[in-house]
Coordinates of C-alpha atoms and ligand atoms in Angstrom, one line a residue:
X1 CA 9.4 36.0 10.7
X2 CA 12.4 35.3 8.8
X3 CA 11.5 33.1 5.7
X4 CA 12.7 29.9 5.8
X5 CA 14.0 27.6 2.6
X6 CA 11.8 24.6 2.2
X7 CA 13.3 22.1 0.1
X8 CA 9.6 21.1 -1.9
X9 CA 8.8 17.8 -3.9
X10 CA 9.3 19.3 -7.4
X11 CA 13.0 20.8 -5.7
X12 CA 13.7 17.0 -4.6
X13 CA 12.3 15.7 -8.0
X14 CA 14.7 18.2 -9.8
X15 CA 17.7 17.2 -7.9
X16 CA 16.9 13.3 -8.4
X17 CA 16.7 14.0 -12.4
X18 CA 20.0 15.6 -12.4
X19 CA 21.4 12.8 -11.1
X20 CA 20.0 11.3 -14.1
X21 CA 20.9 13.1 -17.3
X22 CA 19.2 11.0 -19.6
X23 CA 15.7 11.6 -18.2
X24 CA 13.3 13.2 -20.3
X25 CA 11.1 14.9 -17.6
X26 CA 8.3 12.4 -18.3
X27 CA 8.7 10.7 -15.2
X28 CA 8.9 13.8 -12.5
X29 CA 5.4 15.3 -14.6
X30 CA 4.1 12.0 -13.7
X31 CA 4.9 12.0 -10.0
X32 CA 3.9 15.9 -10.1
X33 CA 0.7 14.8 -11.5
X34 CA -0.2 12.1 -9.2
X35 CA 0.9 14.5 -6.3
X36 CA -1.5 16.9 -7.8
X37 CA -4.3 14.5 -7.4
X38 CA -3.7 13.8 -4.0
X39 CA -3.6 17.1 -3.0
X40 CA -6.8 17.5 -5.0
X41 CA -8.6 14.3 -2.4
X42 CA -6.7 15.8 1.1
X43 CA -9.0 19.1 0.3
X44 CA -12.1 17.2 -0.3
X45 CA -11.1 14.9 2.6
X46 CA -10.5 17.8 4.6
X47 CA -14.2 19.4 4.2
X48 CA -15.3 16.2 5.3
X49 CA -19.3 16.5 5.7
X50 CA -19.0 20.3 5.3
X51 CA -18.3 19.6 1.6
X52 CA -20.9 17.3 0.7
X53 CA -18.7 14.6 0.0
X54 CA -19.9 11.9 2.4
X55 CA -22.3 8.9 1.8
X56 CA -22.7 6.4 -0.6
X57 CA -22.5 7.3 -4.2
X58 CA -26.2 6.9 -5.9
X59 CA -25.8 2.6 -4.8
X60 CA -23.1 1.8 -7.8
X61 CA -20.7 -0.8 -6.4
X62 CA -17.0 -1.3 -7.7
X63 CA -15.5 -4.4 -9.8
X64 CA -14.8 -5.9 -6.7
X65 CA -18.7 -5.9 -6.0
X66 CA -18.0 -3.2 -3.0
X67 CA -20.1 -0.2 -1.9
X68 CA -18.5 3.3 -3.5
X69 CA -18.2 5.9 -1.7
X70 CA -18.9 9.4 -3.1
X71 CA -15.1 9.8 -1.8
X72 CA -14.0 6.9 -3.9
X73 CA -15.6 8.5 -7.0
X74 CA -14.3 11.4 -6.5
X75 CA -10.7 10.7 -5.9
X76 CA -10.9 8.1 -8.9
X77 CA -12.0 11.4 -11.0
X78 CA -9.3 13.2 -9.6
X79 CA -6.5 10.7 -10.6
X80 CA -8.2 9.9 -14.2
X81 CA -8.2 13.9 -15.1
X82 CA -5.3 15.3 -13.7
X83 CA -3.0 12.8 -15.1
X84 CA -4.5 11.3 -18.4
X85 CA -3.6 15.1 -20.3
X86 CA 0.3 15.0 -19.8
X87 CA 1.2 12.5 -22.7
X88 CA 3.4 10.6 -20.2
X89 CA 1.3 7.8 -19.4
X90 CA 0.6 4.6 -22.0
X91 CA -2.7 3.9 -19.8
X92 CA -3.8 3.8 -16.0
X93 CA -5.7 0.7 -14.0
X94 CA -7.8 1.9 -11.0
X95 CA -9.0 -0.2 -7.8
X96 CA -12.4 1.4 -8.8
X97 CA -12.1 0.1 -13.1
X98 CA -12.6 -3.4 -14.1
X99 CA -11.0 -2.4 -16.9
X100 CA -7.8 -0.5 -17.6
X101 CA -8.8 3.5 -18.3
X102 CA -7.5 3.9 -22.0
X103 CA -5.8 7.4 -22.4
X104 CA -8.2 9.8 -24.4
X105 CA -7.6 10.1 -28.1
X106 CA -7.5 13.7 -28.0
X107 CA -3.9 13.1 -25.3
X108 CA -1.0 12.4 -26.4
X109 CA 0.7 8.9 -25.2
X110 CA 3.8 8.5 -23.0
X111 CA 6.0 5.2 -22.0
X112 CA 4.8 5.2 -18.3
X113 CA 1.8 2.9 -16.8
X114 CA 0.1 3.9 -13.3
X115 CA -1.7 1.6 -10.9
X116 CA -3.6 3.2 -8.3
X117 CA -5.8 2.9 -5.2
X118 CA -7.8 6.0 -5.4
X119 CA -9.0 5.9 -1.8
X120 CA -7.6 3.1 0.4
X121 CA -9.2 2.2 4.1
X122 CA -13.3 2.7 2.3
X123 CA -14.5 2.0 6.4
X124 CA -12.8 4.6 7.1
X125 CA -13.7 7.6 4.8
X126 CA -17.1 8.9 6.7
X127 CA -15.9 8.8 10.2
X128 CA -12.8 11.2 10.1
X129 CA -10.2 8.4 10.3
X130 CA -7.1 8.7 8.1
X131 CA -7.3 7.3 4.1
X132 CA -4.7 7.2 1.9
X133 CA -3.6 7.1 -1.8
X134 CA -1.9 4.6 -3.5
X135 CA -0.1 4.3 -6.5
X136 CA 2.4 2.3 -9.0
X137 CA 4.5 3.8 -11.6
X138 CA 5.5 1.4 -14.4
X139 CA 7.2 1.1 -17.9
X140 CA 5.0 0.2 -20.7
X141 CA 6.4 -2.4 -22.6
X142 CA 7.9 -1.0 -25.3
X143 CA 6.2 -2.1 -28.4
X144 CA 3.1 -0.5 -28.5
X145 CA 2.1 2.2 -25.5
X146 CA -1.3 1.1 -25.4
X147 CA -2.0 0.2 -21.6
X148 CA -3.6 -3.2 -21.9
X149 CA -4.5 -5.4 -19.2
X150 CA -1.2 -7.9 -20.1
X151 CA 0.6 -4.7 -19.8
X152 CA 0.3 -4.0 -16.2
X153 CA 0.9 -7.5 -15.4
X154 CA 4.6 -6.9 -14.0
X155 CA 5.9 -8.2 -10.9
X156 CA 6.4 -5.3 -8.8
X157 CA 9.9 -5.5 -8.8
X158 CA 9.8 -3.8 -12.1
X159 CA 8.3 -0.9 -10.5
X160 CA 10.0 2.2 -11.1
X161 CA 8.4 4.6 -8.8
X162 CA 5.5 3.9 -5.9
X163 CA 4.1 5.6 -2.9
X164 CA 1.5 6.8 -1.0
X165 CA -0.4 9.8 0.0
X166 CA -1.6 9.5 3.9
X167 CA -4.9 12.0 4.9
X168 CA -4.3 11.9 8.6
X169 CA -4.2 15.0 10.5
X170 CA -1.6 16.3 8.3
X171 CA -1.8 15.0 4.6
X172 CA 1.8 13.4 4.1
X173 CA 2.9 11.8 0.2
X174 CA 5.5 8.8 0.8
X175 CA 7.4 8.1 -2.4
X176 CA 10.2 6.0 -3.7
X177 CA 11.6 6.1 -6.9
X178 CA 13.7 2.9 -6.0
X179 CA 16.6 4.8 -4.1
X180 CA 15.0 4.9 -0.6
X181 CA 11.9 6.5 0.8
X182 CA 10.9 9.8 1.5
X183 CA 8.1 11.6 3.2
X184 CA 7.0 15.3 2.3
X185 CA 4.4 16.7 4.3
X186 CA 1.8 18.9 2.7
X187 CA 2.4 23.0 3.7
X188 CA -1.1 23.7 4.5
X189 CA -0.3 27.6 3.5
X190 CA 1.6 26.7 0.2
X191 CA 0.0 23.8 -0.7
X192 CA 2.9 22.4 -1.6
X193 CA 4.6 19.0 -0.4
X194 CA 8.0 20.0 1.6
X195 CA 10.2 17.1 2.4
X196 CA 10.3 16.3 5.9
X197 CA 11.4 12.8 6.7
X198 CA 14.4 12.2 4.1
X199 CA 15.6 9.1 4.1
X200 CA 12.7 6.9 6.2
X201 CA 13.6 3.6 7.6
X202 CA 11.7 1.0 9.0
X203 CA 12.8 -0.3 12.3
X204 CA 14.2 -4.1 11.9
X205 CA 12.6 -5.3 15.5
X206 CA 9.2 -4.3 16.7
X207 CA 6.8 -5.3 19.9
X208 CA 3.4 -4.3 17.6
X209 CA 1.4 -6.3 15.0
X210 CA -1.3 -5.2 13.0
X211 CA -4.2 -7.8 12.1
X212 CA -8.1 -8.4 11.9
X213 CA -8.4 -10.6 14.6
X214 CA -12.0 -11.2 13.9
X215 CA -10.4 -13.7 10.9
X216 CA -8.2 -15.7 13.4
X217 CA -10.6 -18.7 12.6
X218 CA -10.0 -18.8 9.3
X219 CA -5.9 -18.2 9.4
X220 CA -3.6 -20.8 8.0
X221 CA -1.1 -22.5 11.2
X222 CA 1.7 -20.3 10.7
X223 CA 0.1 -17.0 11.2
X224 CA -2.3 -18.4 14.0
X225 CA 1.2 -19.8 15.6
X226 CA 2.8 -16.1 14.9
X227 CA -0.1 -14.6 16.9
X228 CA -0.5 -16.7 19.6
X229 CA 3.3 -16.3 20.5
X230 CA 3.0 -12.3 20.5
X231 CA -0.5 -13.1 22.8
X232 CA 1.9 -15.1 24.9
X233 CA 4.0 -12.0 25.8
X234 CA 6.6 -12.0 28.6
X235 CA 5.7 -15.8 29.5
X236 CA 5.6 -16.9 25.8
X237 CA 8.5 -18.1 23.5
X238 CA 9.0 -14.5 22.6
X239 CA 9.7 -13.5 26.0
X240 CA 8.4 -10.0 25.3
X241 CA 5.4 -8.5 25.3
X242 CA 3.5 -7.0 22.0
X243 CA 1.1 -4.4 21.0
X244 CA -1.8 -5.0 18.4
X245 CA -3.1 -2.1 16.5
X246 CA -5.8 -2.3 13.6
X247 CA -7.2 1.0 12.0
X248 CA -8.1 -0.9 8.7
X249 CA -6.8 1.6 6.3
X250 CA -3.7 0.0 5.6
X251 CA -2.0 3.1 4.4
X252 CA -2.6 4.2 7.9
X253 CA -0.8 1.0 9.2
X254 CA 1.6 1.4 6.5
X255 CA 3.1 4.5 7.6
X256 CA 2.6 4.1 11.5
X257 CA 5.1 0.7 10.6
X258 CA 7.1 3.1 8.6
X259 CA 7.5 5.7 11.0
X260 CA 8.1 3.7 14.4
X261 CA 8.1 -0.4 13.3
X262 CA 5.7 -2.7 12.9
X263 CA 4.3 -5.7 11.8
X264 CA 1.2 -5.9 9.1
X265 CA -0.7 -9.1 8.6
X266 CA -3.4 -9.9 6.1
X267 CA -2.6 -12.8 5.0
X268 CA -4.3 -15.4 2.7
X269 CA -6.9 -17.2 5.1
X270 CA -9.8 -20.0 4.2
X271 CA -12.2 -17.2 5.3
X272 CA -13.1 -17.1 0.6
X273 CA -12.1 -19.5 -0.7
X274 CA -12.4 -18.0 -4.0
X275 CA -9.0 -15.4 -2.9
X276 CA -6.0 -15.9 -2.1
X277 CA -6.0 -12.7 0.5
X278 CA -8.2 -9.8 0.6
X279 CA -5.9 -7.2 -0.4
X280 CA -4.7 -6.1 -4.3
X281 CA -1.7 -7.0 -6.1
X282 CA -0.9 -4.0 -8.6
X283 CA -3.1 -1.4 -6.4
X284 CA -1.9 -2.1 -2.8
X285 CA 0.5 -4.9 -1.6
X286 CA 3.4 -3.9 -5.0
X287 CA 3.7 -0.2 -3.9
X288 CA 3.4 -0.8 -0.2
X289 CA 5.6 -3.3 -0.6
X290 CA 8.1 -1.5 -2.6
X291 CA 8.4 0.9 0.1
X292 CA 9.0 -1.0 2.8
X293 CA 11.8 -2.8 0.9
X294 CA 13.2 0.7 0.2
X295 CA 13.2 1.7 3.9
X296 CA 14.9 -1.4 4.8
X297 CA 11.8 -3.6 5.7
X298 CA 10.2 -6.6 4.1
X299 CA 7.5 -7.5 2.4
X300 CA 5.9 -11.2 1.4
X301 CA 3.1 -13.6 0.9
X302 CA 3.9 -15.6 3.8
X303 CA 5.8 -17.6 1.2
X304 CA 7.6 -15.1 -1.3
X305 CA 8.4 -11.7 -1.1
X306 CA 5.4 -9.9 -2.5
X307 CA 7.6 -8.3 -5.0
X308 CA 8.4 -11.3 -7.2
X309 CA 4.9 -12.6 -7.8
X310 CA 4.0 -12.9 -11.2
X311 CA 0.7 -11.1 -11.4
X312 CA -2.3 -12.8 -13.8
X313 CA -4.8 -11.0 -13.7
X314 CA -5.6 -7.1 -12.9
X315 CA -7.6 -7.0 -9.6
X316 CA -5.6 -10.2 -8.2
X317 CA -5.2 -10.7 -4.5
X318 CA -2.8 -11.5 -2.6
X319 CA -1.9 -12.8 1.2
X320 CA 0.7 -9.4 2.7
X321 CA 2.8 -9.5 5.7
X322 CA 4.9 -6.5 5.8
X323 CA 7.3 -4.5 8.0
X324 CA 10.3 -4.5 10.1
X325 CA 12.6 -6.9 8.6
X326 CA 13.2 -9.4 11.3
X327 CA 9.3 -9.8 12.4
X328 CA 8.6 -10.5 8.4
X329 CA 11.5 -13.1 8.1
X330 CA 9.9 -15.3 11.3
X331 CA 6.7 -15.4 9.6
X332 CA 8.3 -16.6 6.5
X333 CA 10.0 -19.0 8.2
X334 CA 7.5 -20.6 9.8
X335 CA 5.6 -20.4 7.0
X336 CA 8.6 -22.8 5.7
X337 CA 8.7 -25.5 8.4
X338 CA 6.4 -28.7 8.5
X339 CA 3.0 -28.1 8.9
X340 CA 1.7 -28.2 12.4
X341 CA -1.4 -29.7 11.5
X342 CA -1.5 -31.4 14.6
X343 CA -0.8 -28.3 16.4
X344 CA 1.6 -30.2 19.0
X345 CA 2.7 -26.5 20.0
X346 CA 1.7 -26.4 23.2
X347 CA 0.3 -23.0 22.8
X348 CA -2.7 -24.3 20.4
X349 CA -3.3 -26.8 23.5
X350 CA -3.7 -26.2 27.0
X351 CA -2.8 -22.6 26.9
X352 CA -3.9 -21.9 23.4
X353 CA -5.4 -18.7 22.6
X354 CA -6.9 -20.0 19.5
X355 CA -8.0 -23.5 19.6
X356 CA -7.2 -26.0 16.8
X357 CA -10.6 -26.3 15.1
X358 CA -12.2 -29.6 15.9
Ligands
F6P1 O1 -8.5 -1.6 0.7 C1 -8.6 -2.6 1.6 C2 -8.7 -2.2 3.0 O2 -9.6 -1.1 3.3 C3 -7.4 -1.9 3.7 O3 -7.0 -0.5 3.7 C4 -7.5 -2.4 5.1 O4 -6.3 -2.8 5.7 C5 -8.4 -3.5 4.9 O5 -9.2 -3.3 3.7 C6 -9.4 -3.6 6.1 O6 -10.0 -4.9 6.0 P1 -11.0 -5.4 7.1 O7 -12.3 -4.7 6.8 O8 -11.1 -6.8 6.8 O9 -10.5 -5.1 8.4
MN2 MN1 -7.5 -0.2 -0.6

């Protein structure tokens, strides 16, 4: 068999730094690194039970009070170790760390922050449905490279690389380094990534949305107005029928929307009062978000494009829509008109699909 050229992530990240003359290297060990972790979690993903790696680990719960998995340990090992040596990183904030993980004494200290979602879609990890990776790359400020909380408190549109790492069946890493998106699927026989969708871009239109439906009680008017007129279908004021997916590992829905369109919805609901949405700031909605920006989608609150919140505090949540373009903008919109308290709309009436509560 005639060998064939594959154009690999460090090749890419090589070509992107020449582009660049000024660049140290810093930045491409740091993507390197964090693609060296996820290839580290796609193995132990990929033994599944075989490896010993399912089930709870020992009954220790996170910051956010949830249930770790031995995955989630493990994959939050795999990030700390492989990229807390390289002396390109001021400090590192983990899903899994109330506090930010201070870079050894022992390692030298670099200019770079990274934010990271060791193991998104946690329902997910013992039944053999795709997880994911996510990360954040970030400057330190510059004064002192010390990784403090304050310091990792940047809106995301300061982020200067972000992505994803998808264990499906084929493990995939997603990246941007502000300058589009692309994906590079993992060579099972090198175990190496090889780029194989340059240049993704998310579709602008879409007939599918992604929500938990289970919450529809507890959604705020516009997105329980949204819903209902995709419910509506042909008949409704869409005039076209829609699809509804929900894996719950939103790097899963992240990539489906990337690959073929899409809408994401988990917005901020009444369901806790004590969030404003269920999913994370630094660790999930900024790099997601970043992405679909960079492949020509949108990302927002409901009422501000995700990228521009200030953040104020480390484990923040956030309400996230994301997606094609045009699906995002309508549920910012009506997100923008006069409440509909009332819910005159005939479709929360006589035909409504979810009921104005009483
Ligand atoms: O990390 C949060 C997460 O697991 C996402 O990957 C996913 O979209 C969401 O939670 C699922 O939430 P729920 O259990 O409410 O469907
Ligand atoms: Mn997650």
């Amino acid at each position: 068999m005639p060998l064939t050229p594959k154009f690999t992530l460090t090749q890419f990240l090589i070509e992107e730094r020449r582009r660049h003359p000024e660049a140290t290297g810093d930045f491409n060990s740091v993507i390197l690194n964090v693609a060296m972790a996820c290839k580290h979690i796609a193995r132990a993903v990929a033994f599944g039970a075989l490896g010993g790696v399912y089930g709870n680990a020992g009954g220790a719960v996170n910051v956010q009070g949830e249930q770790q998995k031995t995955l989630d340990v493990l994959s939050n090992d795999a990030f700390l170790r492989i990229n807390e040596w390289g002396g390109q990183l001021a400090g590192m904030a983990s899903e899994e760390l109330e506090k930010p993980y201070e870079i050894p004494a022992q390692f030298p200290r670099g200019k770079y922050l990274l934010a990271f979602d060791p193991l998104d879609g946690s329902s997910n990890i013992d039944v053999n449905v795709s997880v994911g990776s996510i990360f954040s790359v970030l400057r330190a400020p510059e004064r002192l490279h010390e990784g403090e909380e304050m310091d990792f408190l940047q809106p995301g549109c300061t982020q200067v690389a972000a992505g994803y790492a998808i264990y499906g069946p084929t493990t995939m890493l997603v990246l941007t380094v502000g300058n589009g998106v692309n994906g590079f699927t993992l060579d099972p026989n090198l175990y190496e990534f090889v780029l194989t969708h340059p240049d993704m871009r998310v579709p602008e239109d879409t007939q599918e949305f992604a929500i938990n439906a289970s919450n529809s009680r507890f959604w705020e008017a516009p997105i329980k107005r949204y819903v209902d007129e995709c419910l509506a279908g042909t008949g409704g004021p869409r005039g076209k029928d829609f699809n509804m997916r929900w894996i719950a590992s939103m790097v899963a829905e992240a990539h489906r929307i990337l690959m073929r369109g899409g809408v994401f919805m988990y917005p901020r609901d009444t369901k806790d009062p004590s969030r404003a949405g269920r999913l994370r700031l630094l660790y999930e909605a900024n790099p997601i978000g970043f992405v679909m920006e960079q492949a020509g989608g949108r990302a927002s609150t409901g009422r501000q494009p995700v990228l521009s919140v200030q953040p104020s505090s480390l484990h923040q949540r956030v309400g996230l829509v994301f997606g094609s373009k045009n699906e995002v903008e309508r549920i910012e919109r009506y997100h923008l008109e006069p409440r509909r308290d009332d819910f005159s709309y005939p479709l929360f009436n006589e035909r409504g699909l979810f009921r104005a509560p009483l």
